[in-house]
Amino acid sequence: MYQAIVFFPLFGALIAGLFGRAIGHRPAELVSTGLLLASAALSCMAFANIMMTGETMSVHVLSFIHSGTMSIDWVLRIDALTCVMLVVVTGVSSLVHIYSIGYMSLDPGRARFFAYLSLFTFMMLMLVTADNFVQLFFGWEGVGLASYLLIGFWYKKPSANAAAMKAFVVNRVGDFGLILGMAAIYFIVGSLQFDEVFASASALADSQFDFLGWTVPTLTTICLLLFMGAMGKSAQFMLHTWLPDAMEGPTPVSALIHAATMVTAGVFLVARCSPLFELSPTALSVIIVVGAITAFFAATVGLVQNDIKRVIAYSTCSQLGYMFVALGVGAYQVAMFLLFLGAGSVIHAMQDEQDMRKMGGLRELVPTSWVMMLVGTLALTGFPLTAGFFSKDAIIEAAFAAHAGPHLFGFTLLVVAALFTSFYSWRLMFMTFYGQPRCSKETLSHVHESPPVMLIPLLVLAVGALGTGYVFSGIFIGDQQEAFWGASVFTSADNHVLHDLHNVPLWVKLAPLVMMLTGFFTAYIMYIRDREMPQRLAEQHDLLYKFLLNKWYFDELYDFVFVRPARWLARVFWRGGDGYVIDGFGPNGIAANVLMVTQRFVVLQSGFVYHYAFVMLIGVAGFVTWFMFGGGQ
């Protein structure tokens, strides 16, 4: 069963990619989608089995690497953490596949598109079922490759190519840290198997090593390097710039990447390595700070964005910050709870890329989409009894209840981010579906509801956003969590955050609700009652508005610090090194002179006998002349 879960998407990718033209687009769509639905059904069975029995296992697939002291086999690690990710990945990917059948119906390259989608899913499954760091890294890089192919799917668009390259390069920055962390683990522990590395965690916590004259703690260094990889893949502050640009891909790609799949790989990595992080308070403190800043930063940017997709992109980034704060305070299960319910963000992402300023009044024209969007907004803002109410509130309460690191810093920024999240979510709703239409009559005449094949996935997600929080809260934050998670997630004896979060003061429990209501009423006043207020505020606070609208100027800063110097250096090596030195002394220098001389002499090789006889006579005449004038004496 477990091999089928992992390899069904690979078979779909191969069939659609290699034989798509031969069998036709529709069979390629149906085969790849059918195999993924089968994988999702089996994943649900695996999840149910874990819930009932708590059984964990290792499934050997094949021998992988046996070189020197390194012995790595391809083994599927099946435990509670894996099964949660299996349900999330296959569930979201299946719904995206179904949605894509309608969305990409007129695209001439849709067989290739479905091949990329299935390849992405396979790589993600390889990542979450890994039993060692090498296998995890294989899936990690495979997801990066597939995301590059998907973001740049419309490769004739320069913006899509630029976005794909940006995502690929920024992720390589984070991956550099992950590689260094893996190398440090191997050279110190002598193994990359999870069980062997985790068993050595206590010894690593007590050891140090010298680096350039500095004595640094071994475990903290390893954890920070691993977290650097997680920052890139999960778009954390400073390495977040690729995520909004990833919207250049088709809308289903945005849904797949921005939902609970690729961007949560970093969350999974930290949760999987909890036996290491739990023994490094410094690393956990860094995670809290970075996660809190990410949640706050992305929420501030989302306040003023006008493109629906970019609002959702920064919303995703902000929610990822919540997850990392939960990881930093040791509430690993709570972080996975928000991840498990994060698929609801696809409800937002399933919209065409449009400027909200040119919309409005669509509630009557697309009522089903309005309902789906409303459900997603309620869940995202933490409306009582929705999925977000159980998960996000638990993270905020855990941040307050924790006793390690800058937890109050994280708590404060998360509460503020909850206010901003509510505001920009309701701003999106009011600008899109309420008021008078702001688009042309011609555009308005083309507005219509999506076909059933596109609405059914949204309906499934809407139901999940409403009900799954109540159904599964017990195994994530309730009294069933210890029995469910077992040894898949490690918490030290001093970590009581999952117990303490239930005993926080009442004002802490009410804070997210107050922020949600405040954000709602503020958005209502600004975009329903007094529609001129946003423009007045933007004019009055012009510098702040432009600062947020330009995303804290990170793209401009990176362009100045990294891109321009890199281009200048490349130009120096191109024109000076390659053009002047190599070409000047090589093809355009010695080689060119040799060619010129040989061309001159080649003229003499005409092939006519009288030419050769004439040259011989000249030579004889010259020789005789030289001899007659005494040259031969």
XYZ file of C-alpha atoms in Angstrom:
633
model
C 0.000 0.000 0.000
C 2.691 2.488 0.994
C 4.747 1.880 -2.146
C 1.620 2.521 -4.196
C 0.992 5.833 -2.400
C 4.443 7.075 -3.367
C 4.816 5.633 -6.880
C 1.329 6.110 -8.340
C 2.024 9.830 -8.977
C 5.356 8.892 -10.603
C 3.588 6.488 -12.965
C 1.113 9.245 -13.815
C 3.947 11.671 -14.530
C 5.699 9.185 -16.816
C 2.545 8.296 -18.721
C 1.476 11.914 -19.226
C 4.993 13.141 -19.936
C 6.289 10.426 -22.243
C 3.113 9.282 -23.939
C 0.875 12.345 -23.655
C 1.077 13.186 -27.346
C 0.533 9.605 -28.382
C -2.513 8.895 -26.210
C -3.965 12.414 -26.290
C -4.483 15.111 -23.702
C -7.700 13.811 -22.180
C -6.382 10.274 -21.449
C -3.226 11.834 -19.959
C -5.374 14.004 -17.673
C -7.606 11.154 -16.591
C -4.808 8.644 -16.001
C -2.627 11.008 -13.942
C -5.630 12.282 -11.954
C -6.981 8.781 -11.379
C -3.654 7.506 -10.075
C -3.380 10.469 -7.738
C -6.908 9.939 -6.430
C -5.959 6.324 -5.709
C -2.867 7.550 -3.867
C -5.018 9.972 -1.836
C -7.485 7.219 -0.906
C -4.651 4.976 0.267
C -3.171 7.882 2.244
C -6.463 8.317 4.082
C -6.430 4.608 4.887
C -2.892 4.914 6.235
C -3.920 7.895 8.352
C -6.928 6.015 9.736
C -4.713 3.031 10.537
C -2.323 5.256 12.488
C -5.243 6.789 14.396
C -6.630 3.395 15.385
C -3.495 1.361 16.025
C -0.605 3.788 16.353
C 1.411 1.362 14.231
C 4.641 2.650 12.713
C 6.873 0.834 10.267
C 9.719 1.033 7.791
C 9.119 -0.233 4.261
C 12.268 -1.213 2.368
C 12.156 -0.299 -1.325
C 15.676 -0.906 -2.636
C 19.372 -0.505 -1.885
C 20.486 3.014 -2.618
C 24.029 4.077 -1.712
C 26.745 1.832 -0.272
C 30.086 3.618 -0.477
C 32.780 3.430 2.159
C 31.240 4.054 5.550
C 28.018 5.444 4.058
C 25.199 2.941 3.799
C 21.871 4.353 2.622
C 18.841 2.309 1.583
C 15.636 3.626 0.054
C 13.213 3.083 2.921
C 9.759 4.562 3.499
C 9.342 5.784 7.073
C 5.673 5.428 8.042
C 4.582 7.118 11.264
C 2.049 9.708 12.387
C 4.016 12.660 11.034
C 4.399 10.957 7.659
C 0.717 10.029 7.443
C -0.391 13.594 8.184
C 1.790 14.822 5.348
C 0.601 12.034 3.034
C -3.011 13.110 3.493
C -2.164 16.782 3.004
C 0.012 16.305 -0.079
C -2.101 13.764 -1.930
C -5.368 15.413 -0.907
C -4.389 18.887 -2.099
C -2.715 17.548 -5.237
C -5.760 15.461 -6.150
C -8.062 18.445 -5.869
C -5.650 20.571 -7.898
C -5.560 17.859 -10.584
C -9.355 17.806 -10.784
C -9.541 21.586 -10.892
C -6.894 21.676 -13.620
C -8.999 19.486 -15.906
C -11.358 22.431 -16.219
C -8.903 25.282 -15.869
C -6.387 23.992 -18.432
C -8.961 22.541 -20.850
C -7.940 24.859 -23.700
C -4.183 24.835 -23.109
C -2.275 22.956 -25.859
C 0.349 21.760 -23.384
C -1.919 20.327 -20.733
C -0.479 16.783 -20.941
C 2.919 18.245 -20.062
C 1.245 20.273 -17.301
C -0.281 17.178 -15.699
C 3.074 15.403 -15.954
C 4.690 18.250 -14.016
C 1.922 18.213 -11.386
C 2.320 14.485 -10.806
C 6.112 14.773 -10.725
C 5.811 17.487 -8.099
C 3.565 15.261 -5.982
C 5.922 12.285 -6.274
C 8.894 14.370 -5.169
C 6.940 15.757 -2.240
C 5.970 12.234 -1.201
C 9.601 11.177 -1.458
C 10.466 13.998 0.907
C 7.889 13.221 3.586
C 8.470 9.431 3.566
C 12.257 9.738 3.832
C 14.034 7.589 6.404
C 17.349 9.444 6.069
C 18.708 12.836 5.100
C 19.907 11.709 1.654
C 16.477 10.475 0.665
C 14.928 13.638 2.078
C 17.362 15.756 0.083
C 16.451 13.873 -3.089
C 12.791 14.788 -2.636
C 13.753 18.270 -1.464
C 15.635 19.057 -4.668
C 13.059 17.246 -6.794
C 10.341 19.520 -5.460
C 12.535 22.499 -6.356
C 12.936 21.189 -9.901
C 9.216 20.524 -10.318
C 8.323 23.958 -8.958
C 10.712 25.514 -11.485
C 8.975 23.638 -14.302
C 5.495 24.549 -13.064
C 6.120 28.233 -12.364
C 7.728 28.607 -15.784
C 5.159 26.392 -17.535
C 4.170 29.238 -19.876
C 7.786 29.578 -20.937
C 7.028 32.037 -23.730
C 6.235 34.674 -21.088
C 9.451 36.426 -19.931
C 7.847 37.123 -16.540
C 7.147 33.405 -16.014
C 10.745 32.482 -16.870
C 12.069 35.169 -14.530
C 9.795 33.984 -11.698
C 10.853 30.357 -12.196
C 14.539 31.266 -12.101
C 14.006 33.455 -9.048
C 12.316 30.627 -7.159
C 15.070 28.222 -8.175
C 17.944 30.532 -7.181
C 16.483 31.696 -3.854
C 15.766 28.111 -2.854
C 19.355 27.171 -3.676
C 20.492 29.700 -1.076
C 18.548 27.859 1.587
C 19.604 24.482 0.224
C 23.243 25.480 0.681
C 22.603 25.594 4.426
C 20.816 22.242 4.335
C 23.752 20.630 2.521
C 26.216 22.039 5.063
C 24.034 20.757 7.900
C 23.917 17.284 6.370
C 27.682 17.323 5.843
C 28.256 18.340 9.462
C 25.980 15.536 10.669
C 27.772 12.944 8.571
C 31.294 13.978 9.538
C 30.437 14.157 13.251
C 27.953 11.310 13.644
C 29.138 9.126 10.758
C 25.611 8.420 9.539
C 22.680 10.149 7.858
C 20.014 7.724 9.043
C 17.403 9.551 11.105
C 17.351 7.017 13.945
C 21.137 6.995 14.338
C 21.416 10.778 14.143
C 18.589 11.335 16.625
C 20.127 8.812 19.010
C 23.300 10.930 19.011
C 21.455 14.182 19.772
C 22.411 14.233 23.461
C 26.092 13.751 22.647
C 25.937 16.483 20.017
C 24.353 18.866 22.516
C 27.403 18.567 24.767
C 30.044 18.918 22.046
C 31.755 21.883 20.409
C 34.126 22.410 17.509
C 36.544 25.092 16.357
C 35.824 27.118 13.244
C 38.212 29.901 12.175
C 39.302 30.405 15.756
C 35.754 30.371 17.126
C 34.446 27.669 19.435
C 30.857 26.979 18.417
C 28.283 24.505 19.770
C 27.887 21.546 17.446
C 24.158 20.870 17.754
C 23.112 24.507 17.536
C 25.219 24.979 14.411
C 23.676 21.910 12.778
C 20.148 23.009 13.683
C 20.668 26.532 12.360
C 22.016 25.160 9.081
C 19.018 22.849 8.730
C 16.715 25.746 9.538
C 18.378 27.794 6.805
C 17.180 25.176 4.341
C 13.704 25.325 5.859
C 13.683 29.126 5.521
C 14.226 28.920 1.782
C 11.660 26.245 1.047
C 9.034 27.725 3.389
C 9.605 31.331 2.273
C 10.612 32.763 5.623
C 11.725 36.351 6.131
C 14.749 37.287 3.967
C 14.253 34.228 1.740
C 10.586 34.909 1.007
C 10.948 36.902 -2.206
C 10.325 33.967 -4.560
C 6.867 33.101 -3.223
C 4.804 36.072 -4.514
C 6.441 35.824 -7.950
C 5.517 32.138 -8.125
C 2.013 33.368 -8.983
C 3.241 33.751 -12.579
C 2.484 30.065 -13.081
C -1.045 28.889 -13.944
C -3.536 29.304 -11.105
C -3.529 25.560 -10.203
C 0.241 25.840 -9.730
C -0.281 28.748 -7.363
C -2.774 26.625 -5.460
C -0.437 23.655 -5.283
C 2.658 25.581 -4.195
C 0.942 28.071 -1.895
C -1.224 25.492 -0.175
C -0.010 22.861 2.253
C 2.572 21.262 -0.036
C 5.949 22.650 -1.110
C 6.039 25.626 1.231
C 5.408 23.375 4.218
C 8.438 21.208 3.479
C 10.463 23.393 5.837
C 7.877 22.943 8.587
C 8.062 19.189 8.079
C 11.876 19.229 8.212
C 11.953 20.971 11.592
C 9.199 18.723 12.981
C 11.001 15.603 11.745
C 14.247 16.797 13.320
C 12.552 17.714 16.615
C 14.937 15.408 18.559
C 17.745 17.748 17.465
C 15.969 21.100 17.751
C 14.445 20.262 21.120
C 17.939 20.129 22.636
C 19.044 23.465 21.147
C 17.289 26.390 22.878
C 19.272 28.867 20.788
C 18.046 27.382 17.509
C 14.456 27.349 18.783
C 14.764 31.007 19.778
C 15.957 31.879 16.285
C 12.996 29.995 14.817
C 10.574 31.960 17.029
C 12.056 35.306 16.006
C 12.177 34.510 12.288
C 8.692 33.011 12.285
C 7.165 35.936 14.178
C 8.831 38.513 11.934
C 7.662 36.580 8.864
C 4.067 36.482 10.100
C 4.110 40.207 10.869
C 5.987 41.297 7.754
C 3.843 39.345 5.303
C 0.641 40.516 6.993
C 1.674 44.171 6.703
C 2.398 43.771 3.002
C -0.930 42.015 2.439
C -2.759 45.076 3.793
C -2.237 47.149 0.642
C -1.781 44.677 -2.225
C -4.362 44.976 -4.973
C -3.808 41.722 -6.827
C -5.812 38.822 -5.398
C -3.031 36.342 -5.989
C -0.440 38.501 -4.255
C -2.703 38.979 -1.262
C -2.973 35.202 -1.004
C 0.768 34.761 -1.506
C 1.588 37.009 1.436
C -1.205 35.429 3.445
C 0.457 32.044 2.880
C 3.799 33.490 3.909
C 2.259 34.884 7.087
C 0.594 31.588 8.010
C 3.934 29.837 7.563
C 5.349 32.274 10.095
C 2.680 31.097 12.544
C 3.759 27.504 12.010
C 7.410 28.276 12.697
C 6.574 30.110 15.915
C 4.727 26.986 17.025
C 7.791 24.916 16.162
C 10.051 27.338 18.019
C 8.073 27.087 21.258
C 8.091 23.296 21.028
C 4.449 22.879 19.973
C 5.300 20.720 16.974
C 1.889 19.062 16.863
C 0.132 22.429 16.803
C 2.293 23.541 13.874
C 1.279 20.431 11.970
C -2.364 21.139 12.884
C -2.296 24.475 11.028
C -0.441 22.767 8.173
C -3.019 19.972 8.120
C -5.809 22.543 7.833
C -3.911 24.919 5.569
C -5.388 23.389 2.447
C -8.272 25.808 2.886
C -6.065 28.536 1.470
C -6.551 26.895 -1.913
C -10.058 28.311 -1.855
C -8.508 31.718 -2.289
C -5.797 30.653 -4.684
C -8.307 29.192 -7.112
C -9.067 32.619 -8.535
C -7.817 34.231 -11.716
C -5.144 36.837 -11.239
C -7.060 40.121 -11.216
C -6.792 43.615 -9.834
C -9.339 43.967 -7.033
C -9.718 47.665 -7.846
C -11.368 46.641 -11.105
C -13.784 44.235 -9.485
C -16.721 44.561 -7.096
C -20.339 43.485 -7.063
C -19.596 39.904 -8.086
C -21.627 38.277 -5.312
C -24.752 38.103 -7.479
C -22.882 36.911 -10.576
C -20.808 34.128 -9.007
C -22.690 33.187 -5.825
C -21.036 29.786 -5.431
C -17.556 31.266 -5.626
C -18.662 33.920 -3.127
C -19.751 31.249 -0.647
C -16.479 29.358 -1.077
C -14.485 32.536 -0.627
C -16.504 33.442 2.459
C -15.831 30.059 4.038
C -12.125 30.387 3.335
C -12.062 33.880 4.817
C -13.837 32.757 7.984
C -11.385 29.884 8.426
C -8.336 32.043 7.697
C -9.361 34.716 10.176
C -10.116 32.204 12.931
C -13.894 32.471 13.122
C -15.207 30.320 16.019
C -15.468 26.591 15.316
C -13.764 26.805 11.919
C -10.430 25.137 11.254
C -8.481 28.344 11.814
C -10.167 28.904 15.172
C -8.724 25.681 16.567
C -5.290 25.855 14.989
C -4.275 29.523 14.937
C -5.655 30.215 18.396
C -3.715 27.218 19.709
C -0.481 28.615 18.232
C -1.040 32.022 19.815
C -1.845 30.428 23.165
C 1.212 28.166 22.910
C 3.427 31.171 22.203
C 2.166 32.832 25.385
C 2.361 29.668 27.509
C 5.904 28.707 26.482
C 8.760 29.320 28.893
C 11.679 29.232 26.502
C 13.155 31.835 24.213
C 11.526 35.086 23.122
C 8.043 33.572 23.241
C 6.354 36.835 24.273
C 7.924 38.526 21.255
C 6.376 35.837 19.078
C 3.042 36.093 20.894
C 2.855 39.863 20.405
C 3.626 39.809 16.697
C 1.237 36.916 16.078
C -1.620 38.784 17.744
C -0.903 41.860 15.614
C -0.642 39.638 12.527
C -4.067 38.188 13.392
C -5.505 41.711 13.249
C -3.871 42.382 9.879
C -4.949 38.986 8.539
C -8.571 39.698 9.360
C -8.352 43.144 7.769
C -6.813 42.132 4.440
C -9.013 39.032 4.176
C -12.218 41.037 4.582
C -10.779 43.798 2.402
C -10.426 41.204 -0.349
C -14.010 40.040 0.185
C -15.488 43.543 0.180
C -13.490 44.791 -2.809
C -14.242 41.682 -4.862
C -17.841 40.778 -4.110
C -19.527 43.884 -2.676
C -20.355 47.385 -3.857
C -20.834 48.481 -7.430
C -18.912 46.760 -10.253
C -15.805 48.736 -11.181
C -14.999 46.860 -14.389
C -16.272 47.612 -17.885
C -19.634 46.349 -19.091
C -17.891 44.140 -21.632
C -15.781 42.488 -18.929
C -18.797 42.154 -16.680
C -20.718 40.363 -19.431
C -18.102 37.599 -19.476
C -18.228 36.923 -15.719
C -19.701 33.493 -15.099
C -19.581 30.691 -12.570
C -16.951 28.000 -12.947
C -17.959 24.549 -14.259
C -18.646 21.715 -11.779
C -15.221 20.132 -12.316
C -13.715 23.321 -10.864
C -16.318 23.899 -8.145
C -16.296 20.402 -6.650
C -12.706 20.686 -5.337
C -13.622 24.038 -3.784
C -16.681 22.515 -2.143
C -14.577 19.720 -0.637
C -12.103 22.247 0.737
C -14.891 24.429 2.106
C -16.367 21.510 4.006
C -12.940 20.680 5.354
C -12.335 24.279 6.424
C -15.572 24.239 8.399
C -15.491 20.825 10.031
C -12.038 19.282 10.224
C -10.850 21.544 13.029
C -13.432 20.157 15.421
C -12.982 16.568 14.221
C -9.179 16.412 14.478
C -8.416 18.839 17.301
C -8.140 15.964 19.768
C -5.150 14.321 18.077
C -3.290 17.594 17.555
C -3.933 19.619 20.710
C -6.230 17.429 22.823
C -5.934 14.387 25.034
C -5.373 12.014 22.095
C -2.209 13.666 20.804
C 0.279 11.555 22.810
C -1.260 8.287 21.644
C -1.431 9.461 18.035
C 2.003 11.007 17.581
C 4.033 8.498 19.573
C 7.734 8.829 18.827
C 7.287 10.560 15.464
C 7.664 13.938 17.184
C 9.992 14.358 20.159
C 9.348 16.657 23.106
C 11.720 16.862 26.051
C 10.676 16.233 29.637
C 10.724 19.970 30.329
C 8.388 20.783 27.439
C 4.845 21.169 28.803
C 3.577 23.689 26.279
C 0.798 21.443 24.928
C -0.583 21.172 28.454
C 0.035 24.773 29.473
C -1.640 26.298 26.428
C -5.004 25.162 27.796
C -4.437 27.119 31.012
C -3.572 30.565 29.688
C -5.495 33.600 30.992
C -8.864 34.377 29.477
C -7.627 37.578 27.817
C -5.063 35.542 25.878
C -7.784 33.231 24.587
C -9.943 36.194 23.623
C -7.144 38.173 21.952
C -7.410 36.427 18.527
C -11.195 36.855 18.533
C -10.897 40.540 19.387
C -8.318 41.015 16.617
C -10.536 39.194 14.127
C -13.547 41.392 14.933
C -11.458 44.556 14.912
C -10.052 43.720 11.491
C -13.525 42.923 10.158
C -15.136 46.163 11.341
C -12.170 48.247 10.186
C -12.365 46.737 6.696
C -16.143 47.199 6.690
C -15.867 50.883 7.524
C -13.129 51.508 4.961
C -14.500 49.505 2.031
C -18.271 49.553 2.578
C -19.238 52.628 4.599
C -16.573 55.157 3.572
C -14.906 54.016 0.361
C -12.808 57.167 0.080
C -11.050 56.556 3.391
C -8.341 54.183 2.021
C -7.264 56.760 -0.555
C -7.190 59.542 2.045
C -5.101 57.441 4.412
C -2.719 56.477 1.596
C -2.221 60.136 0.703
C -1.755 61.176 4.329
C 0.767 58.412 5.008
C 2.390 58.301 1.600
C 5.800 57.003 2.735
C 4.321 54.173 4.807
C 1.885 53.249 2.033
C 4.633 53.056 -0.584
C 6.858 51.131 1.830
C 4.195 48.448 2.263
C 3.057 48.530 -1.373
C 6.654 47.897 -2.465
C 6.972 44.982 -0.021
C 9.494 46.697 2.268
C 11.678 47.217 -0.846
C 13.275 43.791 -0.504
C 13.354 43.202 -4.253
C 15.021 46.568 -4.802
C 17.476 45.920 -1.969
C 18.459 42.511 -3.314
C 18.735 43.946 -6.795
C 21.175 46.581 -5.516
C 23.181 44.301 -3.217
C 23.297 41.065 -5.213
C 21.907 41.325 -8.737
C 23.690 44.431 -9.971
C 27.142 43.455 -8.602
C 26.676 39.979 -10.085
C 25.811 41.466 -13.473
C 28.783 43.843 -13.265
C 31.127 40.992 -12.389
C 29.668 38.850 -15.175
C 30.145 41.705 -17.635
C 33.786 42.112 -16.529
C 34.498 38.433 -17.041
C 32.561 38.403 -20.307
C 34.113 41.417 -22.003
C 37.442 41.567 -20.214
C 38.167 37.939 -19.455
C 36.430 36.074 -22.217
C 36.362 38.774 -24.898
C 39.722 40.514 -24.476
C 41.970 37.874 -22.875
C 40.681 34.518 -24.101
C 39.308 35.583 -27.484
C 41.983 38.264 -27.951
C 44.931 35.941 -27.422
C 43.176 32.793 -28.582
C 40.692 32.737 -31.466
C 41.280 36.398 -32.381
C 45.030 36.398 -31.633
C 47.445 33.523 -32.217
C 44.842 31.313 -33.836
C 43.733 34.107 -36.177
C 47.343 34.887 -37.209
C 48.095 31.236 -37.867
C 44.958 31.019 -39.962
C 45.937 34.152 -41.907
C 49.447 32.861 -42.651
C 48.220 29.444 -43.698
C 45.633 31.018 -45.973
C 48.429 32.959 -47.707
C 50.494 29.828 -48.263
C 47.525 27.745 -49.285
C 47.193 29.983 -52.350
C 50.463 28.508 -53.607
C 49.039 24.994 -53.535
C 47.036 25.383 -56.758
C 47.493 21.844 -58.086
C 48.760 22.974 -61.546
C 52.130 21.500 -62.696
C 53.255 24.655 -64.507
C 52.757 26.649 -61.253
C 55.030 24.250 -59.429
C 57.560 24.297 -62.326
C 57.551 28.079 -62.281
C 58.265 28.119 -58.541
C 61.041 25.605 -59.036
C 62.621 27.767 -61.779
C 62.473 30.821 -59.543
C 64.146 28.825 -56.807
C 66.859 27.577 -59.177
C 67.390 31.122 -60.501
C 67.705 32.433 -57.018
C 70.109 29.696 -56.029
C 72.310 30.292 -59.128
C 72.306 34.049 -58.542
C 73.352 33.603 -54.948
C 76.105 31.164 -56.011
C 77.382 33.465 -58.809
C 77.862 36.383 -56.455
C 80.000 34.383 -54.101
C 77.450 33.079 -51.699
C 78.637 29.520 -52.296
C 82.341 30.181 -51.508
